[in-house]
Amino acid sequence: MTFRMGELFSGPGGMALGAHMAATELNVDLRHAWANDHDESTVDTYVANIPGATSDTVHFGDVRNLPIAELGSIDGFAFGFPCNDYSLVGESRGLKGDFGPLYQFGIDVLDEYEPAWFVAENVSGLRSSNGGRDFAKILRAMCDAGPGYVLTPHLYKFEEYGVPQRRHRIIIVGIRADLATAGVTFRVPKPTHPTKSDWKTVGQALTGIPAEVTNQERTRQSPTVERRLSYIDPGENAFNAKRMPEDLKLKVKGATLSQIYRRLQHDRPSYTLTGSGGGGTHGYHWKENRALTNRERARIQTFPDWFKFKGSKESVRRQVGMAVPPEGAQKVFEALFKSFAGAPYDHIEPNLAVTDATVHLASPRSLERDV
């Protein structure tokens, strides 16, 4: 079984790495065909780490200027279309924003190359954007793309799949309609770590980092930040710290985002790491008065230690925070490849459903906010 995979909005390669890990595990011949990202350092990271990727096949630049018809034939396609306008944090402009409409370039790829399958990823906030109408429009476009696709959208909670982070993302798997009619059926893989007692913790994730590993530089903290952190207990942030002296409290009106100077908890998964945000949003060690290093963030995102990120320290932080956790993606691709092989696997019902008119949540728990 051979698949040539193309990718838009590739990021540093979390989705691609997960796909290759799954292919290696199942003896699938997965071949990199091409990819694209708008950030040069991110492209450099992808080229340095993803099998088969080169500076000729990974295109740096705005997707709006990408000659899609010239990229080359593919059998599979992945695209984590930009989430900025669907995030629960921010203006949530949806399809009216600068980034919201960019999913259409993924539709253009499906129209042009008609791959056997695709995997699309976005934030959980997509489902509620514009009262759910944006999500319904995107799903309808995916269904109607090319020769037509059968979709399985699901809100994955990655902590339930072995990722030491409470990261909730919508992943939509599409199977080309003729193949679905012929019997290829994708099902949502059953969680491997379904209960809180099964979840991997940040303490486990950050144990044993080799001294020689890359991207391990520490951020210099000001004396004020170090002092502020000294009064924040694990799980607390700058606004709810019970021991915080008055002179160290933040006087920022409306800025009560729970991640600001929020310490991790050693015995629990991390809260959702992000790639954006200024001071106070970098993720903070549960014991030491400091921000996490990029390698520690990468560990929490399940990137292996051999994976070398390129670019400045701040660029790497953005890359890590915006990426799909490779081990989470691996679980999805393993199910996808088994679906094409006709191999059985444990599965569950999707918690998102597609109808002709809209998108319904199959479970009220799916409305839980990312934390």
CSV table of C-alpha atoms in Angstrom, one decimal:
chain,number,residue,atom,x,y,z
A,1,MET,CA,0.0,0.0,0.0
A,2,THR,CA,1.6,3.2,-1.2
A,3,PHE,CA,0.4,6.8,-0.6
A,4,ARG,CA,2.0,10.0,-1.8
A,5,MET,CA,1.0,12.7,0.6
A,6,GLY,CA,0.7,16.5,0.0
A,7,GLU,CA,0.3,19.0,2.8
A,8,LEU,CA,-0.9,22.7,3.1
A,9,PHE,CA,-0.4,24.8,6.2
A,10,SER,CA,2.2,22.1,7.2
A,11,GLY,CA,3.7,23.8,10.3
A,12,PRO,CA,7.0,22.2,11.4
A,13,GLY,CA,5.7,18.7,10.6
A,14,GLY,CA,3.7,17.4,13.5
A,15,MET,CA,1.0,16.0,11.2
A,16,ALA,CA,3.5,14.6,8.7
A,17,LEU,CA,5.6,13.0,11.4
A,18,GLY,CA,2.6,11.3,12.9
A,19,ALA,CA,1.6,10.0,9.5
A,20,HIS,CA,5.1,8.6,8.9
A,21,MET,CA,5.2,7.1,12.4
A,22,ALA,CA,1.9,5.3,11.7
A,23,ALA,CA,3.2,4.2,8.3
A,24,THR,CA,6.4,2.7,9.8
A,25,GLU,CA,4.4,0.9,12.4
A,26,LEU,CA,2.0,-0.7,9.9
A,27,ASN,CA,4.5,-1.2,7.0
A,28,VAL,CA,2.7,1.3,4.7
A,29,ASP,CA,4.8,3.0,2.0
A,30,LEU,CA,4.1,6.7,2.7
A,31,ARG,CA,5.9,9.1,0.5
A,32,HIS,CA,6.3,12.8,0.9
A,33,ALA,CA,5.2,14.6,-2.3
A,34,TRP,CA,5.0,18.3,-1.4
A,35,ALA,CA,4.1,20.7,1.4
A,36,ASN,CA,3.7,24.4,2.0
A,37,ASP,CA,3.9,26.9,4.9
A,38,HIS,CA,4.1,30.7,5.0
A,39,ASP,CA,6.9,30.9,7.6
A,40,GLU,CA,10.5,30.3,6.4
A,41,SER,CA,11.9,28.9,9.6
A,42,THR,CA,9.0,26.5,9.8
A,43,VAL,CA,9.8,25.3,6.3
A,44,ASP,CA,13.4,24.8,7.3
A,45,THR,CA,12.3,22.7,10.2
A,46,TYR,CA,10.0,20.6,8.0
A,47,VAL,CA,12.8,20.0,5.5
A,48,ALA,CA,15.3,19.0,8.2
A,49,ASN,CA,13.1,16.4,9.8
A,50,ILE,CA,10.4,14.9,7.5
A,51,PRO,CA,11.4,11.9,5.4
A,52,GLY,CA,11.7,12.8,1.7
A,53,ALA,CA,11.2,16.5,2.2
A,54,THR,CA,13.6,18.9,0.3
A,55,SER,CA,13.8,22.6,-0.3
A,56,ASP,CA,12.4,21.9,-3.7
A,57,THR,CA,9.3,20.0,-2.5
A,58,VAL,CA,8.4,22.2,0.6
A,59,HIS,CA,7.2,25.5,-0.7
A,60,PHE,CA,7.7,28.7,1.4
A,61,GLY,CA,5.2,31.4,0.8
A,62,ASP,CA,1.6,32.5,1.1
A,63,VAL,CA,-0.8,29.8,0.1
A,64,ARG,CA,-2.7,32.4,-1.9
A,65,ASN,CA,0.3,32.6,-4.3
A,66,LEU,CA,0.9,28.9,-4.5
A,67,PRO,CA,0.4,27.3,-8.0
A,68,ILE,CA,-1.7,24.4,-6.8
A,69,ALA,CA,-2.2,22.9,-10.3
A,70,GLU,CA,1.6,22.5,-10.6
A,71,LEU,CA,2.3,20.8,-7.3
A,72,GLY,CA,2.0,17.2,-8.5
A,73,SER,CA,-0.3,14.2,-8.1
A,74,ILE,CA,-1.1,12.9,-4.6
A,75,ASP,CA,-3.0,10.0,-3.0
A,76,GLY,CA,-3.4,11.5,0.4
A,77,PHE,CA,-3.7,15.1,1.7
A,78,ALA,CA,-3.3,16.8,5.1
A,79,PHE,CA,-4.1,20.4,6.0
A,80,GLY,CA,-4.4,22.1,9.3
A,81,PHE,CA,-6.0,25.1,7.9
A,82,PRO,CA,-5.4,28.3,9.9
A,83,CYS,CA,-7.2,28.5,13.2
A,84,ASN,CA,-6.7,32.2,14.2
A,85,ASP,CA,-10.2,33.2,13.3
A,86,TYR,CA,-11.9,30.2,15.0
A,87,SER,CA,-10.1,30.3,18.3
A,88,LEU,CA,-12.1,30.6,21.5
A,89,VAL,CA,-9.5,33.2,22.6
A,90,GLY,CA,-9.7,36.4,20.5
A,91,GLU,CA,-12.2,38.0,18.2
A,92,SER,CA,-13.4,34.7,16.6
A,93,ARG,CA,-14.1,36.4,13.2
A,94,GLY,CA,-14.7,33.0,11.5
A,95,LEU,CA,-15.1,33.1,7.7
A,96,LYS,CA,-15.1,36.9,7.8
A,97,GLY,CA,-11.5,37.1,9.1
A,98,ASP,CA,-8.3,37.1,7.2
A,99,PHE,CA,-7.5,33.5,7.9
A,100,GLY,CA,-10.9,31.8,8.1
A,101,PRO,CA,-11.5,31.6,4.3
A,102,LEU,CA,-8.1,29.9,3.7
A,103,TYR,CA,-9.6,26.4,4.1
A,104,GLN,CA,-10.8,26.9,0.5
A,105,PHE,CA,-7.2,26.3,-0.8
A,106,GLY,CA,-7.5,22.8,0.7
A,107,ILE,CA,-10.8,22.4,-1.3
A,108,ASP,CA,-8.9,23.5,-4.4
A,109,VAL,CA,-6.4,20.7,-3.8
A,110,LEU,CA,-9.2,18.1,-3.5
A,111,ASP,CA,-10.7,19.4,-6.7
A,112,GLU,CA,-7.4,19.3,-8.5
A,113,TYR,CA,-6.0,16.0,-7.4
A,114,GLU,CA,-8.9,13.9,-6.0
A,115,PRO,CA,-6.8,12.1,-3.4
A,116,ALA,CA,-8.1,8.9,-1.9
A,117,TRP,CA,-8.2,10.5,1.5
A,118,PHE,CA,-7.6,13.7,3.4
A,119,VAL,CA,-7.1,14.7,7.1
A,120,ALA,CA,-8.0,18.2,8.1
A,121,GLU,CA,-7.4,19.7,11.6
A,122,ASN,CA,-8.6,22.8,13.4
A,123,VAL,CA,-9.3,24.2,16.9
A,124,SER,CA,-12.4,23.1,18.8
A,125,GLY,CA,-13.8,26.7,18.5
A,126,LEU,CA,-14.5,26.0,14.8
A,127,ARG,CA,-17.7,24.1,15.7
A,128,SER,CA,-19.3,27.2,17.3
A,129,SER,CA,-18.0,29.9,14.9
A,130,ASN,CA,-21.0,32.0,13.6
A,131,GLY,CA,-23.4,29.7,15.5
A,132,GLY,CA,-22.0,26.6,13.8
A,133,ARG,CA,-22.8,27.9,10.3
A,134,ASP,CA,-19.1,28.3,9.4
A,135,PHE,CA,-18.3,24.7,10.3
A,136,ALA,CA,-21.4,23.5,8.4
A,137,LYS,CA,-20.2,25.4,5.3
A,138,ILE,CA,-16.7,24.0,5.5
A,139,LEU,CA,-18.0,20.5,5.9
A,140,ARG,CA,-20.3,20.9,2.9
A,141,ALA,CA,-17.5,22.2,0.8
A,142,MET,CA,-15.4,19.1,1.8
A,143,CYS,CA,-18.2,16.7,1.0
A,144,ASP,CA,-18.7,18.3,-2.4
A,145,ALA,CA,-15.0,18.6,-3.3
A,146,GLY,CA,-13.7,16.7,-6.3
A,147,PRO,CA,-15.7,13.5,-6.9
A,148,GLY,CA,-17.2,13.8,-3.4
A,149,TYR,CA,-16.0,12.7,0.1
A,150,VAL,CA,-17.5,10.8,3.0
A,151,LEU,CA,-16.5,12.7,6.2
A,152,THR,CA,-15.9,11.6,9.8
A,153,PRO,CA,-15.4,14.8,11.9
A,154,HIS,CA,-14.5,14.2,15.6
A,155,LEU,CA,-13.4,16.4,18.5
A,156,TYR,CA,-10.3,14.5,19.7
A,157,LYS,CA,-9.1,15.0,23.2
A,158,PHE,CA,-5.4,14.2,22.9
A,159,GLU,CA,-4.9,13.5,26.5
A,160,GLU,CA,-7.1,10.4,25.9
A,161,TYR,CA,-4.6,9.3,23.2
A,162,GLY,CA,-1.4,9.4,25.3
A,163,VAL,CA,-0.4,13.1,24.8
A,164,PRO,CA,0.6,14.7,28.1
A,165,GLN,CA,-1.5,17.8,27.4
A,166,ARG,CA,-5.1,18.7,27.4
A,167,ARG,CA,-5.3,19.7,23.8
A,168,HIS,CA,-8.7,19.4,22.1
A,169,ARG,CA,-8.8,19.6,18.3
A,170,ILE,CA,-11.3,18.8,15.6
A,171,ILE,CA,-10.0,16.4,13.0
A,172,ILE,CA,-12.0,15.7,9.9
A,173,VAL,CA,-11.1,12.5,7.9
A,174,GLY,CA,-12.4,12.3,4.4
A,175,ILE,CA,-12.6,9.2,2.2
A,176,ARG,CA,-13.2,9.6,-1.5
A,177,ALA,CA,-16.8,8.6,-2.2
A,178,ASP,CA,-16.1,5.8,-4.7
A,179,LEU,CA,-13.7,4.2,-2.2
A,180,ALA,CA,-16.2,4.6,0.6
A,181,THR,CA,-18.9,2.9,-1.6
A,182,ALA,CA,-16.4,0.1,-2.3
A,183,GLY,CA,-16.1,-0.5,1.5
A,184,VAL,CA,-13.4,1.7,2.9
A,185,THR,CA,-14.8,3.0,6.1
A,186,PHE,CA,-12.9,5.2,8.6
A,187,ARG,CA,-13.9,5.0,12.2
A,188,VAL,CA,-12.7,7.1,15.1
A,189,PRO,CA,-10.0,5.2,17.0
A,190,LYS,CA,-10.8,4.2,20.5
A,191,PRO,CA,-8.9,6.3,23.1
A,192,THR,CA,-5.8,4.5,24.4
A,193,HIS,CA,-5.8,6.5,27.7
A,194,PRO,CA,-9.5,7.0,28.4
A,195,THR,CA,-9.6,7.9,32.1
A,196,LYS,CA,-7.8,10.5,34.2
A,197,SER,CA,-5.8,7.8,35.9
A,198,ASP,CA,-4.5,6.7,32.5
A,199,TRP,CA,-3.4,10.2,31.3
A,200,LYS,CA,0.3,10.9,30.9
A,201,THR,CA,1.6,13.7,33.1
A,202,VAL,CA,4.1,16.5,32.4
A,203,GLY,CA,6.3,15.0,35.1
A,204,GLN,CA,6.6,11.9,33.0
A,205,ALA,CA,7.0,13.9,29.8
A,206,LEU,CA,9.9,16.0,31.1
A,207,THR,CA,11.9,13.3,32.8
A,208,GLY,CA,15.3,12.4,31.4
A,209,ILE,CA,15.9,15.1,28.8
A,210,PRO,CA,19.5,14.6,27.6
A,211,ALA,CA,22.0,17.4,28.3
A,212,GLU,CA,23.1,17.6,24.7
A,213,VAL,CA,19.5,17.9,23.2
A,214,THR,CA,18.8,20.9,20.9
A,215,ASN,CA,16.3,23.7,21.6
A,216,GLN,CA,16.9,23.5,25.3
A,217,GLU,CA,17.9,27.2,25.9
A,218,ARG,CA,16.3,28.8,28.9
A,219,THR,CA,14.4,32.1,28.8
A,220,ARG,CA,15.9,34.8,31.0
A,221,GLN,CA,13.4,35.8,33.6
A,222,SER,CA,13.4,39.3,35.2
A,223,PRO,CA,13.7,39.4,39.0
A,224,THR,CA,10.1,40.6,39.2
A,225,VAL,CA,8.9,37.6,37.1
A,226,GLU,CA,10.9,35.2,39.2
A,227,ARG,CA,9.5,36.7,42.4
A,228,ARG,CA,6.0,36.6,41.0
A,229,LEU,CA,6.3,32.9,40.1
A,230,SER,CA,7.6,32.1,43.6
A,231,TYR,CA,4.1,33.0,44.9
A,232,ILE,CA,2.2,30.9,42.3
A,233,ASP,CA,1.5,27.3,43.3
A,234,PRO,CA,1.2,24.5,40.7
A,235,GLY,CA,-2.1,24.9,38.8
A,236,GLU,CA,-2.5,28.6,39.8
A,237,ASN,CA,-2.0,31.6,37.6
A,238,ALA,CA,-1.1,35.3,38.1
A,239,PHE,CA,-4.8,36.2,38.9
A,240,ASN,CA,-5.9,33.4,41.3
A,241,ALA,CA,-2.6,32.8,43.2
A,242,LYS,CA,-3.6,32.8,46.9
A,243,ARG,CA,-0.3,33.9,48.2
A,244,MET,CA,0.4,36.8,45.8
A,245,PRO,CA,1.4,40.1,47.5
A,246,GLU,CA,-0.4,43.2,46.3
A,247,ASP,CA,2.7,44.7,44.7
A,248,LEU,CA,3.1,41.7,42.4
A,249,LYS,CA,-0.5,41.4,41.2
A,250,LEU,CA,-1.1,42.2,37.6
A,251,LYS,CA,-3.2,45.4,37.0
A,252,VAL,CA,-4.3,44.6,33.5
A,253,LYS,CA,-8.0,45.2,33.0
A,254,GLY,CA,-9.9,42.2,31.5
A,255,ALA,CA,-6.7,40.2,31.2
A,256,THR,CA,-7.7,37.2,33.2
A,257,LEU,CA,-6.7,34.5,30.7
A,258,SER,CA,-6.0,31.4,32.8
A,259,GLN,CA,-2.7,30.7,31.1
A,260,ILE,CA,-1.0,33.9,32.2
A,261,TYR,CA,1.9,32.8,34.4
A,262,ARG,CA,0.1,29.6,35.0
A,263,ARG,CA,2.2,26.9,36.5
A,264,LEU,CA,2.0,23.3,35.3
A,265,GLN,CA,1.1,20.5,37.7
A,266,HIS,CA,3.6,17.7,37.9
A,267,ASP,CA,1.1,14.9,38.3
A,268,ARG,CA,-1.3,16.0,35.5
A,269,PRO,CA,-1.2,16.7,31.8
A,270,SER,CA,-0.3,20.2,30.7
A,271,TYR,CA,-2.9,22.8,29.8
A,272,THR,CA,-3.0,23.6,26.1
A,273,LEU,CA,0.3,25.1,24.9
A,274,THR,CA,0.0,27.8,22.3
A,275,GLY,CA,2.3,29.5,19.9
A,276,SER,CA,1.1,33.0,20.3
A,277,GLY,CA,0.9,35.5,23.1
A,278,GLY,CA,3.4,37.6,24.9
A,279,GLY,CA,5.0,37.6,28.3
A,280,GLY,CA,3.2,35.3,30.8
A,281,THR,CA,1.9,32.9,28.2
A,282,HIS,CA,5.0,30.7,27.7
A,283,GLY,CA,4.1,27.8,30.0
A,284,TYR,CA,5.7,27.6,33.5
A,285,HIS,CA,7.5,24.9,35.4
A,286,TRP,CA,5.7,23.5,38.4
A,287,LYS,CA,8.6,24.0,40.8
A,288,GLU,CA,11.4,26.1,39.2
A,289,ASN,CA,10.6,29.8,38.8
A,290,ARG,CA,11.0,29.9,35.0
A,291,ALA,CA,9.3,29.4,31.7
A,292,LEU,CA,9.5,26.1,29.9
A,293,THR,CA,12.3,25.6,27.4
A,294,ASN,CA,11.3,24.9,23.8
A,295,ARG,CA,12.5,21.3,24.2
A,296,GLU,CA,10.2,20.9,27.2
A,297,ARG,CA,7.3,22.2,25.2
A,298,ALA,CA,8.3,19.9,22.3
A,299,ARG,CA,8.3,16.9,24.8
A,300,ILE,CA,4.7,17.9,25.9
A,301,GLN,CA,3.8,18.1,22.2
A,302,THR,CA,5.3,14.6,21.8
A,303,PHE,CA,8.0,15.6,19.4
A,304,PRO,CA,11.0,13.2,19.7
A,305,ASP,CA,14.3,14.5,21.0
A,306,TRP,CA,16.0,14.0,17.6
A,307,PHE,CA,13.5,16.4,16.0
A,308,LYS,CA,15.5,19.7,15.5
A,309,PHE,CA,13.6,22.9,15.2
A,310,LYS,CA,15.1,25.7,13.1
A,311,GLY,CA,14.9,29.4,13.7
A,312,SER,CA,15.1,31.8,16.6
A,313,LYS,CA,14.0,30.8,20.1
A,314,GLU,CA,10.7,32.7,19.7
A,315,SER,CA,10.1,31.3,16.2
A,316,VAL,CA,10.6,27.8,17.6
A,317,ARG,CA,8.1,28.5,20.4
A,318,ARG,CA,5.5,29.5,17.8
A,319,GLN,CA,6.3,26.4,15.8
A,320,VAL,CA,5.9,24.0,18.7
A,321,GLY,CA,2.7,25.7,20.0
A,322,MET,CA,1.0,25.7,16.6
A,323,ALA,CA,1.9,22.1,15.7
A,324,VAL,CA,-0.3,18.9,15.8
A,325,PRO,CA,1.1,16.5,18.4
A,326,PRO,CA,2.8,13.8,16.3
A,327,GLU,CA,1.7,11.0,18.7
A,328,GLY,CA,-1.9,12.2,18.5
A,329,ALA,CA,-1.8,12.4,14.7
A,330,GLN,CA,-0.2,8.9,14.6
A,331,LYS,CA,-3.3,7.4,16.2
A,332,VAL,CA,-5.5,8.9,13.6
A,333,PHE,CA,-3.3,7.8,10.7
A,334,GLU,CA,-3.0,4.3,12.1
A,335,ALA,CA,-6.8,4.0,12.0
A,336,LEU,CA,-6.9,5.5,8.5
A,337,PHE,CA,-4.3,3.1,7.1
A,338,LYS,CA,-6.0,0.1,8.8
A,339,SER,CA,-9.3,1.3,7.1
A,340,PHE,CA,-7.7,1.0,3.7
A,341,ALA,CA,-6.1,-2.3,4.5
A,342,GLY,CA,-9.4,-3.7,5.8
A,343,ALA,CA,-7.8,-4.4,9.2
A,344,PRO,CA,-10.0,-4.3,12.3
A,345,TYR,CA,-9.3,-1.8,15.1
A,346,ASP,CA,-11.1,-0.7,18.2
A,347,HIS,CA,-13.2,2.4,17.5
A,348,ILE,CA,-15.9,4.7,19.0
A,349,GLU,CA,-18.8,6.7,17.5
A,350,PRO,CA,-17.8,10.2,16.4
A,351,ASN,CA,-19.0,13.1,18.7
A,352,LEU,CA,-19.6,15.3,15.7
A,353,ALA,CA,-22.1,14.5,13.0
A,354,VAL,CA,-22.7,15.8,9.5
A,355,THR,CA,-26.2,16.5,8.2
A,356,ASP,CA,-27.4,18.2,5.0
A,357,ALA,CA,-28.1,21.4,6.9
A,358,THR,CA,-25.8,21.8,9.8
A,359,VAL,CA,-23.4,20.1,12.2
A,360,HIS,CA,-24.7,18.5,15.4
A,361,LEU,CA,-22.8,17.6,18.5
A,362,ALA,CA,-23.5,14.1,19.5
A,363,SER,CA,-22.4,14.6,23.1
A,364,PRO,CA,-22.8,17.7,25.4
A,365,ARG,CA,-19.3,17.0,26.7
A,366,SER,CA,-17.9,18.0,23.3
A,367,LEU,CA,-18.7,21.6,24.2
A,368,GLU,CA,-16.0,21.6,26.9
A,369,ARG,CA,-13.5,24.4,26.4
A,370,ASP,CA,-9.9,23.7,25.8
A,371,VAL,CA,-7.9,24.1,29.0
